Amino acid sequence: MRSLLSCQAFLLLAFSAVAQTNPHINLVPVPSSVQLGTGQLLINQSFSVAVTGSHHASLDRGQQRFLTQLSQVTGIRFLQRLSDAAHPTLQIRAEHGREEIQKLGEDESYQLTVNESGAQLTAATPLGALYGLQTFLQLVEATASGFAVPAVTIKDQPRFAWRGLLIDVSRHFIPLDVLKRNLDGMAAVKMNVLHFHLSDDQGFRVESKRFPKLHTEGSDGQYYTQAELREFLDYAHDRGIRVVPEFDMPGHSRSWLVAYPDLASSPGPYKIDPIDPGPDAVIDPTREDTYKFLDKFVEEMGKLFPDAYFHIGGDEVSGKPWDTNPKIQEYIHAHGMKNNQDLQAYFNQRLLKILDKHHKIMVGWDEVLHPDLPKSVVVQSWRGQQSLAAASRQGYRGLLSFGYYIDLMWPAWRHYEVDPMSGDAATLNAEEKARVLGGEACMWTEWVTPENIDSRVWPRTAAIAERLWSPAEAQDAASMYSRLSQLSWRLTAIGLTHESGKTQMLQRMADSDDVSALRVLADVVEPVKDYTRIENVKGPWDFRAPLNRLVDAARPESDVARAFQDAVQAYIQSGYKDRTAEEQIRSRLTLWRDNDRKLRSSLAQSFLLSDLAPLSEELSTLANGGLYALDYLGRSEPAPQAWRTQELQWIEQAKAPKADLLLMVVPPIQQLVEASGKQ
Amino acid sequence: MRSLLSCQAFLLLAFSAVAQTNPHINLVPVPSSVQLGTGQLLINQSFSVAVTGSHHASLDRGQQRFLTQLSQVTGIRFLQRLSDAAHPTLQIRAEHGREEIQKLGEDESYQLTVNESGAQLTAATPLGALYGLQTFLQLVEATASGFAVPAVTIKDQPRFAWRGLLIDVSRHFIPLDVLKRNLDGMAAVKMNVLHFHLSDDQGFRVESKRFPKLHTEGSDGQYYTQAELREFLDYAHDRGIRVVPEFDMPGHSRSWLVAYPDLASSPGPYKIDPIDPGPDAVIDPTREDTYKFLDKFVEEMGKLFPDAYFHIGGDEVSGKPWDTNPKIQEYIHAHGMKNNQDLQAYFNQRLLKILDKHHKIMVGWDEVLHPDLPKSVVVQSWRGQQSLAAASRQGYRGLLSFGYYIDLMWPAWRHYEVDPMSGDAATLNAEEKARVLGGEACMWTEWVTPENIDSRVWPRTAAIAERLWSPAEAQDAASMYSRLSQLSWRLTAIGLTHESGKTQMLQRMADSDDVSALRVLADVVEPVKDYTRIENVKGPWDFRAPLNRLVDAARPESDVARAFQDAVQAYIQSGYKDRTAEEQIRSRLTLWRDNDRKLRSSLAQSFLLSDLAPLSEELSTLANGGLYALDYLGRSEPAPQAWRTQELQWIEQAKAPKADLLLMVVPPIQQLVEASGKQ
């Protein structure tokens, strides 16, 4: 599922104009039913909350967390001590308890009713109540008369039962406190699965007491102890989030083989070293010792991670170590297999028996799909709705991750329009459709560190969360962006660093508190898309290299460029008469034109900035041209052909990435220049 | 020492132009001796550090912390595992160990030598080594060829032995994680005392096992457990920071008397309630039970806080409860006392015996000074160098806090120019001077919460830290500001939130991720100074009220306004010929003129913003006038008298605070308008 394959090109479709089925209300994800009432419930210091009916420890903690987050969002410290809320402003009632180990498909529905005198939240389970509390939080807004929640009745439940986020902690280690704040973000948008990609070529990240070399030799010393993980799993459980561990095998397993080279298909040595790594790393499926090892391993990890599902990876297995090992070739022939695929299927069947023995359900990437495997296996598709649909027709349950790879630096709308039930999946019958469990956003961490992971995940992942929770009819990207902007600061308020992390990185680059000029540039660039960055690497990819350049700080999607594009669109569509749009365009272009002068001298002084000089200059040049075009358009005078030719030539040059960055205002400036010739 | 007295007005002196004795190097505080060499030491992934000679556990941890902070400042993850540094880039050697309980006056000196091939840090004690590591960190800069430290030899030691920061956790509770990051900030600027103001009228913040009502009844449920505090004290000790607890008595003691009304000088009841608090709260010094209580109390707290010094407050004792209590009056007369001051001195003498018994040295505010007290007492002056000098002449050791009240929202330069040895203290003889131990910045928290405390403390406190550490000759405020700007982002990099907290608060106010227009306004205002804000409160001050307005978010000192002021100064001094300055002025004024249009519609929608409308409009009006003035000056044409009269009238109106905020760009715009008439 992780590869250098270039992904399918998407057409730059205009945003869907399909109206929301719901009245406009600032909720992400959009609930399945919203009925606005009249009036509002004021939220002040005397706000209180209480659970009525039977108590559940995790809901008690959820209620306490809710009050904390309500404080963070409003800046109000509430006077309530939890015990005293006899007449609470918000009453919560959950009919039943929760499963001790959270199950796929537990009832997650809730109903929230707010009027001027109070609010009631009811749910079948504490899970639903937790989601309802997040909805309530998002409804709180500063109005003219104070903080308030509008009178409303919301009935809500998810469209898909599996709404996940994969985080790869192997390529770059991500500490648990960073993951915890991301769990808070997931809970805020009602996601319920953390897919924990715990091992890969670059590192094995869990303490194993049975096979301690896995974490000592198989990592750079950065791993989670079992005690830390247990506390982390409680944290996730409290937030209604299942944690599905993934131990990728038989490929992507260099870190295992560094520790236990006897498991390998080629003689080693293997090293976690970008320059001298050793041969392709694949576990040997032909040796009985492999399965003895895996039996003990699955037993240990299966106990540590209580979830019923266990992800075995299974993707992108290099054929070379098997092709070149005569004993393995002999084994293939002796057992009547036709090829390496058969051998992997054999491995999976053996592994499945081990998982069965330890009461785990197997999840694997696309490649595990093989007629020999039983229908209990869940297939995670990184190849597209086609393979998802195919699996479903064959009777397998499936998850979509194709289209949800957030490491590819796509804008939110591109993820938003990917639907697990679209394409081939749209033709499934009801029974087959029911096998599509949901999907997962995937945060692969080749270019991601604890410092910038939040900005790669948020707020874009919320668009995917909405796709997986909300009714399929939620398709209005403009509404999604507007709601994302509000959600984004609320995520910041509860501890996410997608905004502050960028500022910190810019300050480091500028070696100053004042990053105004650098930020002007940073706000209009985006990292190159898909796998371009890794394709640009000369020589072996050094996964230990510092990630402290502008490409690492820049947000995956430029809000400034999108707003500018919108203004240009509005201006052109108005026949160059929209003065507000013109003023916005002019003020931006002026800022950009003048910015290079402010920035230029500092760029040369630091190796972190020197490769930005061409970008900064281009921004200035293009903005200058844009201002000329705007003048021609304003005077209804056609711009001279020769001038336009020159400008369009510069514009073409500016389309090429520099320093792994794209200047995102090039297309709207091009539109202005082209329009200026047509009058 | 905390009061509503208006503080002495300072003249707006131009910054001192006294040159630094040291070559310009980005260090705060400035070291006592710096010799620049040639070349630089590159810092890359293979950087390593090791302690040679004898090991000290706290230095080992300091070394690990140093590597973490070096990562945060550079974005590099270092490959070193601590054990493998056989040929370290940076060698540390501390001659002796540390005192188990950090003592006032331990040797804090260090010497740091850096050349192209490596660096050596030597110190008499691990404390000095810790300071040297902070110096090394600040020296790391991004150069054209990579991160590097310049070749340099630094010999350094502090001017004063007591360099403190008081944090009041009573008026607003500040959680320990927030305090911890502030300890990191203190360590970064070589401060060595946290003065922990743990009790006051609004709350008693420490768990007492002997008198549990103190924290349960005497607080709103927000207090530190003893276990938490022990861990916190270790954290401080690791960073070379002593923690001196203050339990304010006999005044400022409402929280005690809520819990134990029998200790009071007036019949209660006392409540921690801003509306109905009860009588003035003063402990009764005439009852033997008081001293029995205090004996047990000091025993318990003295053990919890191992520092040799114990602060008993002693300030601002209301006379009313003593004047109106016949038994107390009787006691005063029966014991031959003349007045309440004598009674307080008697209380202090009794308390002193208790402190003696438990091996503690008494520290108190100015008011404790009384001829009956022995010379071992340390007097903390909030009244000025005069009272400090007087105490010193009488043989008492003293600390200066007058001029270092950072809650008064002064600019850094005003604190910077306050010297413990200036004024009356300048006339002390050597022996008397030696009794001046240093000083303390004071963070009183009437208007401070966990959300904005960092922005009130940093970076201004670094100017005070420099005053207390660096040679007295360090007087160049322009240099101080330039170095503060670099220090500031480094503080952000290690976890301080003075920058990000402001953004979060603005986002809440704007209910959006995009705060660009609100930030333009926020960046040119400052909270009103001195005690104006509390004087503006109508009725009783509600210490529980939310602090979520712009006055709470705005930084105490506007960098933007200072830069604008500098540009106007340069432009006028150049005879209106400095084109760079003119361009800076014009671009700022244009931004401000156009900002109200962008902001106005959103202001009315939220109660958090509505009172900003007049400020936003004034900024726009004044900027417009400034642009006209600039045009007249550019054309060397005198501006019409009538126009100037009107502008100056608006300018006068704009000087009045609105929403407890001052528009800081009024004076430079006034200068432009006035200049425009003189040509």
PDB file of N, CA and C in Angstrom, chain A residues 78-129:
ATOM      1  N   PHE A  78     -15.347  27.049  34.370  1.00  0.00           N
ATOM      2  CA  PHE A  78     -16.677  26.823  34.912  1.00  0.00           C
ATOM      3  C   PHE A  78     -16.619  26.593  36.412  1.00  0.00           C
ATOM      4  N   LEU A  79     -17.657  27.076  37.080  1.00  0.00           N
ATOM      5  CA  LEU A  79     -17.646  27.023  38.544  1.00  0.00           C
ATOM      6  C   LEU A  79     -18.048  25.653  39.055  1.00  0.00           C
ATOM      7  N   GLN A  80     -18.715  24.885  38.194  1.00  0.00           N
ATOM      8  CA  GLN A  80     -19.190  23.569  38.632  1.00  0.00           C
ATOM      9  C   GLN A  80     -18.069  22.704  39.190  1.00  0.00           C
ATOM     10  N   ARG A  81     -18.301  22.138  40.358  1.00  0.00           N
ATOM     11  CA  ARG A  81     -17.539  20.934  40.697  1.00  0.00           C
ATOM     12  C   ARG A  81     -18.456  19.798  40.273  1.00  0.00           C
ATOM     13  N   LEU A  82     -17.927  18.801  39.617  1.00  0.00           N
ATOM     14  CA  LEU A  82     -18.786  17.833  38.937  1.00  0.00           C
ATOM     15  C   LEU A  82     -19.907  17.303  39.819  1.00  0.00           C
ATOM     16  N   SER A  83     -19.590  17.112  41.093  1.00  0.00           N
ATOM     17  CA  SER A  83     -20.590  16.520  41.967  1.00  0.00           C
ATOM     18  C   SER A  83     -21.816  17.410  42.183  1.00  0.00           C
ATOM     19  N   ASP A  84     -21.650  18.753  42.036  1.00  0.00           N
ATOM     20  CA  ASP A  84     -22.781  19.580  42.448  1.00  0.00           C
ATOM     21  C   ASP A  84     -23.871  19.823  41.414  1.00  0.00           C
ATOM     22  N   ALA A  85     -23.754  19.273  40.232  1.00  0.00           N
ATOM     23  CA  ALA A  85     -24.723  19.668  39.211  1.00  0.00           C
ATOM     24  C   ALA A  85     -26.073  18.986  39.421  1.00  0.00           C
ATOM     25  N   ALA A  86     -26.907  19.597  40.274  1.00  0.00           N
ATOM     26  CA  ALA A  86     -28.226  19.020  40.530  1.00  0.00           C
ATOM     27  C   ALA A  86     -29.183  19.339  39.389  1.00  0.00           C
ATOM     28  N   HIS A  87     -29.079  20.553  38.869  1.00  0.00           N
ATOM     29  CA  HIS A  87     -29.937  20.944  37.739  1.00  0.00           C
ATOM     30  C   HIS A  87     -29.040  21.321  36.577  1.00  0.00           C
ATOM     31  N   PRO A  88     -28.458  20.342  35.944  1.00  0.00           N
ATOM     32  CA  PRO A  88     -27.424  20.637  34.946  1.00  0.00           C
ATOM     33  C   PRO A  88     -27.993  21.323  33.699  1.00  0.00           C
ATOM     34  N   THR A  89     -27.177  22.185  33.114  1.00  0.00           N
ATOM     35  CA  THR A  89     -27.557  22.798  31.840  1.00  0.00           C
ATOM     36  C   THR A  89     -27.664  21.730  30.752  1.00  0.00           C
ATOM     37  N   LEU A  90     -26.739  20.807  30.794  1.00  0.00           N
ATOM     38  CA  LEU A  90     -26.720  19.727  29.799  1.00  0.00           C
ATOM     39  C   LEU A  90     -26.860  18.393  30.525  1.00  0.00           C
ATOM     40  N   GLN A  91     -27.924  17.688  30.161  1.00  0.00           N
ATOM     41  CA  GLN A  91     -28.158  16.372  30.762  1.00  0.00           C
ATOM     42  C   GLN A  91     -27.789  15.285  29.779  1.00  0.00           C
ATOM     43  N   ILE A  92     -27.041  14.310  30.255  1.00  0.00           N
ATOM     44  CA  ILE A  92     -26.617  13.212  29.390  1.00  0.00           C
ATOM     45  C   ILE A  92     -27.239  11.925  29.895  1.00  0.00           C
ATOM     46  N   ARG A  93     -27.692  11.127  28.962  1.00  0.00           N
ATOM     47  CA  ARG A  93     -28.219   9.835  29.364  1.00  0.00           C
ATOM     48  C   ARG A  93     -27.809   8.793  28.321  1.00  0.00           C
ATOM     49  N   ALA A  94     -27.123   7.754  28.782  1.00  0.00           N
ATOM     50  CA  ALA A  94     -26.776   6.642  27.893  1.00  0.00           C
ATOM     51  C   ALA A  94     -27.523   5.410  28.386  1.00  0.00           C
ATOM     52  N   GLU A  95     -28.227   4.757  27.480  1.00  0.00           N
ATOM     53  CA  GLU A  95     -29.095   3.648  27.902  1.00  0.00           C
ATOM     54  C   GLU A  95     -28.312   2.445  28.403  1.00  0.00           C
ATOM     55  N   HIS A  96     -27.289   2.063  27.655  1.00  0.00           N
ATOM     56  CA  HIS A  96     -26.532   0.861  28.010  1.00  0.00           C
ATOM     57  C   HIS A  96     -25.082   1.211  28.304  1.00  0.00           C
ATOM     58  N   GLY A  97     -24.333   0.206  28.704  1.00  0.00           N
ATOM     59  CA  GLY A  97     -22.907   0.398  28.937  1.00  0.00           C
ATOM     60  C   GLY A  97     -22.106   0.210  27.657  1.00  0.00           C
ATOM     61  N   ARG A  98     -20.789   0.196  27.815  1.00  0.00           N
ATOM     62  CA  ARG A  98     -19.884  -0.038  26.679  1.00  0.00           C
ATOM     63  C   ARG A  98     -19.288  -1.421  26.798  1.00  0.00           C
ATOM     64  N   GLU A  99     -18.863  -1.955  25.673  1.00  0.00           N
ATOM     65  CA  GLU A  99     -18.063  -3.174  25.697  1.00  0.00           C
ATOM     66  C   GLU A  99     -16.714  -2.850  26.338  1.00  0.00           C
ATOM     67  N   GLU A 100     -16.218  -3.787  27.114  1.00  0.00           N
ATOM     68  CA  GLU A 100     -14.936  -3.532  27.769  1.00  0.00           C
ATOM     69  C   GLU A 100     -13.824  -3.361  26.723  1.00  0.00           C
ATOM     70  N   ILE A 101     -13.884  -4.239  25.724  1.00  0.00           N
ATOM     71  CA  ILE A 101     -13.003  -4.046  24.569  1.00  0.00           C
ATOM     72  C   ILE A 101     -13.896  -3.553  23.435  1.00  0.00           C
ATOM     73  N   GLN A 102     -13.618  -2.324  22.989  1.00  0.00           N
ATOM     74  CA  GLN A 102     -14.530  -1.715  22.014  1.00  0.00           C
ATOM     75  C   GLN A 102     -14.664  -2.585  20.766  1.00  0.00           C
ATOM     76  N   LYS A 103     -15.917  -2.775  20.318  1.00  0.00           N
ATOM     77  CA  LYS A 103     -16.182  -3.659  19.178  1.00  0.00           C
ATOM     78  C   LYS A 103     -16.514  -2.845  17.942  1.00  0.00           C
ATOM     79  N   LEU A 104     -16.158  -3.389  16.806  1.00  0.00           N
ATOM     80  CA  LEU A 104     -16.604  -2.837  15.535  1.00  0.00           C
ATOM     81  C   LEU A 104     -18.119  -2.934  15.487  1.00  0.00           C
ATOM     82  N   GLY A 105     -18.776  -1.814  15.173  1.00  0.00           N
ATOM     83  CA  GLY A 105     -20.222  -1.860  14.974  1.00  0.00           C
ATOM     84  C   GLY A 105     -21.057  -1.631  16.213  1.00  0.00           C
ATOM     85  N   GLU A 106     -20.449  -1.232  17.317  1.00  0.00           N
ATOM     86  CA  GLU A 106     -21.283  -0.841  18.473  1.00  0.00           C
ATOM     87  C   GLU A 106     -22.160   0.344  18.072  1.00  0.00           C
ATOM     88  N   ASP A 107     -23.286   0.473  18.742  1.00  0.00           N
ATOM     89  CA  ASP A 107     -24.210   1.557  18.427  1.00  0.00           C
ATOM     90  C   ASP A 107     -23.557   2.910  18.755  1.00  0.00           C
ATOM     91  N   GLU A 108     -23.421   3.753  17.762  1.00  0.00           N
ATOM     92  CA  GLU A 108     -22.748   5.045  17.965  1.00  0.00           C
ATOM     93  C   GLU A 108     -23.719   6.223  17.812  1.00  0.00           C
ATOM     94  N   SER A 109     -24.998   5.942  17.734  1.00  0.00           N
ATOM     95  CA  SER A 109     -25.974   7.003  17.482  1.00  0.00           C
ATOM     96  C   SER A 109     -26.208   7.847  18.734  1.00  0.00           C
ATOM     97  N   TYR A 110     -26.692   9.045  18.519  1.00  0.00           N
ATOM     98  CA  TYR A 110     -27.064   9.913  19.630  1.00  0.00           C
ATOM     99  C   TYR A 110     -28.124  10.898  19.158  1.00  0.00           C
ATOM    100  N   GLN A 111     -28.770  11.504  20.132  1.00  0.00           N
ATOM    101  CA  GLN A 111     -29.745  12.549  19.834  1.00  0.00           C
ATOM    102  C   GLN A 111     -29.491  13.714  20.777  1.00  0.00           C
ATOM    103  N   LEU A 112     -29.436  14.901  20.211  1.00  0.00           N
ATOM    104  CA  LEU A 112     -29.152  16.098  21.011  1.00  0.00           C
ATOM    105  C   LEU A 112     -30.260  17.120  20.796  1.00  0.00           C
ATOM    106  N   THR A 113     -30.861  17.562  21.903  1.00  0.00           N
ATOM    107  CA  THR A 113     -31.909  18.574  21.809  1.00  0.00           C
ATOM    108  C   THR A 113     -31.497  19.768  22.661  1.00  0.00           C
ATOM    109  N   VAL A 114     -31.479  20.930  22.035  1.00  0.00           N
ATOM    110  CA  VAL A 114     -31.088  22.150  22.751  1.00  0.00           C
ATOM    111  C   VAL A 114     -32.215  23.160  22.637  1.00  0.00           C
ATOM    112  N   ASN A 115     -32.636  23.716  23.755  1.00  0.00           N
ATOM    113  CA  ASN A 115     -33.514  24.891  23.695  1.00  0.00           C
ATOM    114  C   ASN A 115     -32.999  25.946  24.671  1.00  0.00           C
ATOM    115  N   GLU A 116     -33.744  27.017  24.817  1.00  0.00           N
ATOM    116  CA  GLU A 116     -33.207  28.149  25.581  1.00  0.00           C
ATOM    117  C   GLU A 116     -32.936  27.815  27.039  1.00  0.00           C
ATOM    118  N   SER A 117     -33.599  26.796  27.551  1.00  0.00           N
ATOM    119  CA  SER A 117     -33.431  26.530  28.976  1.00  0.00           C
ATOM    120  C   SER A 117     -32.471  25.386  29.282  1.00  0.00           C
ATOM    121  N   GLY A 118     -32.084  24.637  28.277  1.00  0.00           N
ATOM    122  CA  GLY A 118     -31.155  23.556  28.578  1.00  0.00           C
ATOM    123  C   GLY A 118     -30.970  22.635  27.384  1.00  0.00           C
ATOM    124  N   ALA A 119     -30.230  21.556  27.625  1.00  0.00           N
ATOM    125  CA  ALA A 119     -29.939  20.626  26.541  1.00  0.00           C
ATOM    126  C   ALA A 119     -29.990  19.198  27.069  1.00  0.00           C
ATOM    127  N   GLN A 120     -30.496  18.297  26.213  1.00  0.00           N
ATOM    128  CA  GLN A 120     -30.525  16.875  26.554  1.00  0.00           C
ATOM    129  C   GLN A 120     -29.790  16.100  25.480  1.00  0.00           C
ATOM    130  N   LEU A 121     -28.934  15.229  25.970  1.00  0.00           N
ATOM    131  CA  LEU A 121     -28.198  14.352  25.062  1.00  0.00           C
ATOM    132  C   LEU A 121     -28.535  12.925  25.443  1.00  0.00           C
ATOM    133  N   THR A 122     -29.096  12.162  24.509  1.00  0.00           N
ATOM    134  CA  THR A 122     -29.385  10.759  24.801  1.00  0.00           C
ATOM    135  C   THR A 122     -28.699   9.895  23.756  1.00  0.00           C
ATOM    136  N   ALA A 123     -28.299   8.717  24.204  1.00  0.00           N
ATOM    137  CA  ALA A 123     -27.593   7.811  23.297  1.00  0.00           C
ATOM    138  C   ALA A 123     -27.808   6.397  23.788  1.00  0.00           C
ATOM    139  N   ALA A 124     -27.706   5.455  22.871  1.00  0.00           N
ATOM    140  CA  ALA A 124     -27.841   4.062  23.254  1.00  0.00           C
ATOM    141  C   ALA A 124     -26.661   3.625  24.114  1.00  0.00           C
ATOM    142  N   THR A 125     -25.477   4.147  23.781  1.00  0.00           N
ATOM    143  CA  THR A 125     -24.262   3.728  24.494  1.00  0.00           C
ATOM    144  C   THR A 125     -23.446   4.972  24.866  1.00  0.00           C
ATOM    145  N   PRO A 126     -22.511   4.822  25.776  1.00  0.00           N
ATOM    146  CA  PRO A 126     -21.597   5.938  26.088  1.00  0.00           C
ATOM    147  C   PRO A 126     -20.841   6.426  24.854  1.00  0.00           C
ATOM    148  N   LEU A 127     -20.602   5.546  23.895  1.00  0.00           N
ATOM    149  CA  LEU A 127     -19.922   5.979  22.667  1.00  0.00           C
ATOM    150  C   LEU A 127     -20.712   7.079  21.977  1.00  0.00           C
ATOM    151  N   GLY A 128     -22.009   6.820  21.798  1.00  0.00           N
ATOM    152  CA  GLY A 128     -22.863   7.825  21.173  1.00  0.00           C
ATOM    153  C   GLY A 128     -22.862   9.119  21.972  1.00  0.00           C
ATOM    154  N   ALA A 129     -22.888   8.990  23.298  1.00  0.00           N
ATOM    155  CA  ALA A 129     -22.880  10.184  24.150  1.00  0.00           C
ATOM    156  C   ALA A 129     -21.603  10.988  23.951  1.00  0.00           C
TER     157      ALA A 129
END
